[in-house]
CSV table of C-alpha atoms in Angstrom, one decimal:
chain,number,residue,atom,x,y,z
A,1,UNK,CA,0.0,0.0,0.0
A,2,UNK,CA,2.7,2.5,0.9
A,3,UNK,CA,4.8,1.5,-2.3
A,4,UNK,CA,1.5,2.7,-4.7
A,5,UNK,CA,1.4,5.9,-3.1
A,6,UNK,CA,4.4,7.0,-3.8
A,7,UNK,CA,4.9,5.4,-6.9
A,8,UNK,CA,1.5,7.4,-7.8
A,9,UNK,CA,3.1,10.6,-6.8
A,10,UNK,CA,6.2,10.0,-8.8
A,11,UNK,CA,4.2,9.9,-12.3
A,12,UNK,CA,2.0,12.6,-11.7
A,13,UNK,CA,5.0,14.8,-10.5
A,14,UNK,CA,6.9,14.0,-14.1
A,15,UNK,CA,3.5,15.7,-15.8
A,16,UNK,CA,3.3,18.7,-14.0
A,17,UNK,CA,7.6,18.7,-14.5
A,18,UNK,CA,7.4,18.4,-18.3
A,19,UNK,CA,5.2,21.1,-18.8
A,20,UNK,CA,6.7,23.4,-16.4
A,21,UNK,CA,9.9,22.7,-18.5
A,22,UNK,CA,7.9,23.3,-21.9
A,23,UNK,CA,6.8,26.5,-20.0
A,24,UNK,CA,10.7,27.3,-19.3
A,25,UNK,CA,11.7,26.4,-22.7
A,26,UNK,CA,8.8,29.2,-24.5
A,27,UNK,CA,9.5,31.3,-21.7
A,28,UNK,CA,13.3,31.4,-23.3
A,29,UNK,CA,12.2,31.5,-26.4
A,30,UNK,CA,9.9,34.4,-26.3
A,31,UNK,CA,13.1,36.8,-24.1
A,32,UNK,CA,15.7,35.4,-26.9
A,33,UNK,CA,13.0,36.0,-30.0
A,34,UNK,CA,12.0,39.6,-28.5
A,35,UNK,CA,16.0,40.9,-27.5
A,36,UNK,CA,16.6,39.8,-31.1
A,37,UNK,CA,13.6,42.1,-32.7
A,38,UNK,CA,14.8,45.0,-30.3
A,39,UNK,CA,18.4,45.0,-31.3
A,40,UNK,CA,17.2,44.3,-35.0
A,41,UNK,CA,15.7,47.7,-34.6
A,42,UNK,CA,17.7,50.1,-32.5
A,43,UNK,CA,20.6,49.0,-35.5
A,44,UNK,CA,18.0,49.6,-38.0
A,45,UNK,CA,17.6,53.2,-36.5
A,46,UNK,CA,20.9,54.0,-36.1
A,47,UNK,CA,21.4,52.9,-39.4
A,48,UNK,CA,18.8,55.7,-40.9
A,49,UNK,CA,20.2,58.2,-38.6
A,50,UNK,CA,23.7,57.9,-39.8
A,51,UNK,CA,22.4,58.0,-43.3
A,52,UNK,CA,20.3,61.3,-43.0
A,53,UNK,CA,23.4,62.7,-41.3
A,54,UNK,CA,25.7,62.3,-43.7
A,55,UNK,CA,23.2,62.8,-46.6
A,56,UNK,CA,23.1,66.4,-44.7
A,57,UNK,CA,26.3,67.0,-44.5
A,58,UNK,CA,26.7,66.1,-48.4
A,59,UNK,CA,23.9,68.4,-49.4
A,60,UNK,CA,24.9,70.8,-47.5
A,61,UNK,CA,28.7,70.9,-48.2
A,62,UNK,CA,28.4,70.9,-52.0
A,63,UNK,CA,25.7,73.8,-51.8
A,64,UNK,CA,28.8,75.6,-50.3
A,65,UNK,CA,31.0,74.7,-53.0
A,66,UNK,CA,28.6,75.5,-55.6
A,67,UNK,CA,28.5,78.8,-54.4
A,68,UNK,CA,31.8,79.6,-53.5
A,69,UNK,CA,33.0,78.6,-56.9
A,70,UNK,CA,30.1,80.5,-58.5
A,71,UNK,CA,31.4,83.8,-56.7
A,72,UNK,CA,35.2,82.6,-57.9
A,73,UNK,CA,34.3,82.1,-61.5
A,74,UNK,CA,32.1,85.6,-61.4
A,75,UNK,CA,29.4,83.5,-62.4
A,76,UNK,CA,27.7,85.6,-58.8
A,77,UNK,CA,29.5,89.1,-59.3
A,78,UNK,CA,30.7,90.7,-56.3
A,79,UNK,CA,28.4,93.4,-56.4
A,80,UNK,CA,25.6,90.6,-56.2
A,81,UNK,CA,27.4,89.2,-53.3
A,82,UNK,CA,27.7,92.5,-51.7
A,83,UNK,CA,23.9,93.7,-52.0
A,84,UNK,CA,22.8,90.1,-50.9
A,85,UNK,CA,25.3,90.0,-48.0
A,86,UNK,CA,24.1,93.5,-47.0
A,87,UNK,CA,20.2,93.0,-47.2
A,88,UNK,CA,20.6,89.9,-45.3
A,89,UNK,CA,19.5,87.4,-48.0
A,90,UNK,CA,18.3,84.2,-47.5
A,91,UNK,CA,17.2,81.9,-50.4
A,92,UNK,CA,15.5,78.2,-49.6
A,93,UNK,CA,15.2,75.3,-51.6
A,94,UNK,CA,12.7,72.6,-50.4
A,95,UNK,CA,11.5,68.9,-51.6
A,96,UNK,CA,13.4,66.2,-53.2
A,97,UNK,CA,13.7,63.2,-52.4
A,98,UNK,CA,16.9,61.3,-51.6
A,99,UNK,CA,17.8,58.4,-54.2
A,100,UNK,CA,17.8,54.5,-52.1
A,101,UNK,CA,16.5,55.6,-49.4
A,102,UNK,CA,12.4,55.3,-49.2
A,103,UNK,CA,10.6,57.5,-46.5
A,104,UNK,CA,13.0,60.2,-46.1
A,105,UNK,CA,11.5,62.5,-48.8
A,106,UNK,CA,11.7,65.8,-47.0
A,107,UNK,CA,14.7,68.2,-48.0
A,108,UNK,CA,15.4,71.9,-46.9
A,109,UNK,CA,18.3,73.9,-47.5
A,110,UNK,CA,18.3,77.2,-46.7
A,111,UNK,CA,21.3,79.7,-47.9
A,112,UNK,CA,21.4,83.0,-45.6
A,113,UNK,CA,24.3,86.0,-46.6
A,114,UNK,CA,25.3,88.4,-43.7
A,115,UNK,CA,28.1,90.9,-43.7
A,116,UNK,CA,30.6,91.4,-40.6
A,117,UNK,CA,33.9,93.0,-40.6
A,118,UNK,CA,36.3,92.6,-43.5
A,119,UNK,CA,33.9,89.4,-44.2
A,120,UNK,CA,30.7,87.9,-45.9
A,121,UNK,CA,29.6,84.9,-44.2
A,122,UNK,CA,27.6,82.4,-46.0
A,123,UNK,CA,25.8,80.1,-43.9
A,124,UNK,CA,24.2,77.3,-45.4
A,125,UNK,CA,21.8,75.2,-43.1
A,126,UNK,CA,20.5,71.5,-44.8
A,127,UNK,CA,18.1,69.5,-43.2
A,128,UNK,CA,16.9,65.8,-44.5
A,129,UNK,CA,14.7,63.1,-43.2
A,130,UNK,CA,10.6,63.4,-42.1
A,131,UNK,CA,10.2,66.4,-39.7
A,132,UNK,CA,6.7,65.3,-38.4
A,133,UNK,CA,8.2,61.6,-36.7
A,134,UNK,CA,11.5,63.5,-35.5
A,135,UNK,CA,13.8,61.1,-37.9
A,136,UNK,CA,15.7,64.0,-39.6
A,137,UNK,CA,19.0,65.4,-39.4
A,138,UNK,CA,20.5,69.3,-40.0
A,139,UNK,CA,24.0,69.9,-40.7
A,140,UNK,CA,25.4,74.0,-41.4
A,141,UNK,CA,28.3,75.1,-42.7
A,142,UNK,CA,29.7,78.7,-43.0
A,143,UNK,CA,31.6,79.9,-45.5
A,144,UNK,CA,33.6,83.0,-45.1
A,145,UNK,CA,34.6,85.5,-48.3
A,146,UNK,CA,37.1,88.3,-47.8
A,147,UNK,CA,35.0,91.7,-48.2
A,148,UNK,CA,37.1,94.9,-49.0
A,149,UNK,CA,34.3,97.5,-48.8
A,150,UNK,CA,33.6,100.1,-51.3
A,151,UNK,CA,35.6,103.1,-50.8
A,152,UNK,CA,33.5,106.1,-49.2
């Protein structure tokens, strides 16, 4: 009589231990499964951000260069330089998409001439990606020109 009793116990205690170890095993599973999607992501992320970036900084360099050679080849005379830099002129060029990369469609640069002493400063300010989520990225660069001014 004693020997069935705990002989029953013994099979009934290897059921309720093989599902607790199937529980274990999806329990594992599930952590393993979800840590894998969230580092998936945050790389995917980073990924995009480091794109924007540099897309940016790209955009916004060769805007520079365009204009500085412009204003070297006299292609922008230096009297055009002079009455933009002295009305504080700022010209904008918005939309465009960026080529192999889908969702970031919204482009901004802005171009703004000041004057200071003995210099015109060009600042050019480029920003790329989606404003309304908060994925987007701004990169500015100034550009000084030597300025003699006109004599009095």
């Amino acid at each position: 009589m004693i020997k069935k009793l705990f002989n029953q116990k013994k099979t009934q205690n290897k059921r309720g231990s093989m599902l607790t170890l199937v529980m274990v095993i999806l329990v594992m599973a599930l952590i393993l499964i979800t840590s894998a999607i969230t580092i998936t992501n945050s790389t995917r992320s980073r990924y995009i951000d480091f794109t924007l970036t540099n897309q940016a900084r790209t955009t916004a360099t060769a805007v520079a260069e365009s204009f500085a050679t412009a204003i070297q080849t006299q292609e922008i005379l230096d009297t055009d330089l002079e009455a933009m830099a002295a009305g504080d002129v700022q010209v904008s060029v918005s939309g465009g998409s960026i080529p192999g990369l889908t969702g970031a469609s919204e482009t901004e640069t802005t171009v703004k001439f000041s004057q200071g002493s003995g210099y015109i400063y060009m600042d050019v300010s480029t920003t790329v990606g989606k404003k309304d989520n908060g994925t987007n990225a701004t990169e500015n660069v100034r550009v000084y020109f030597k300025h003699k001014a006109p004599p009095a």
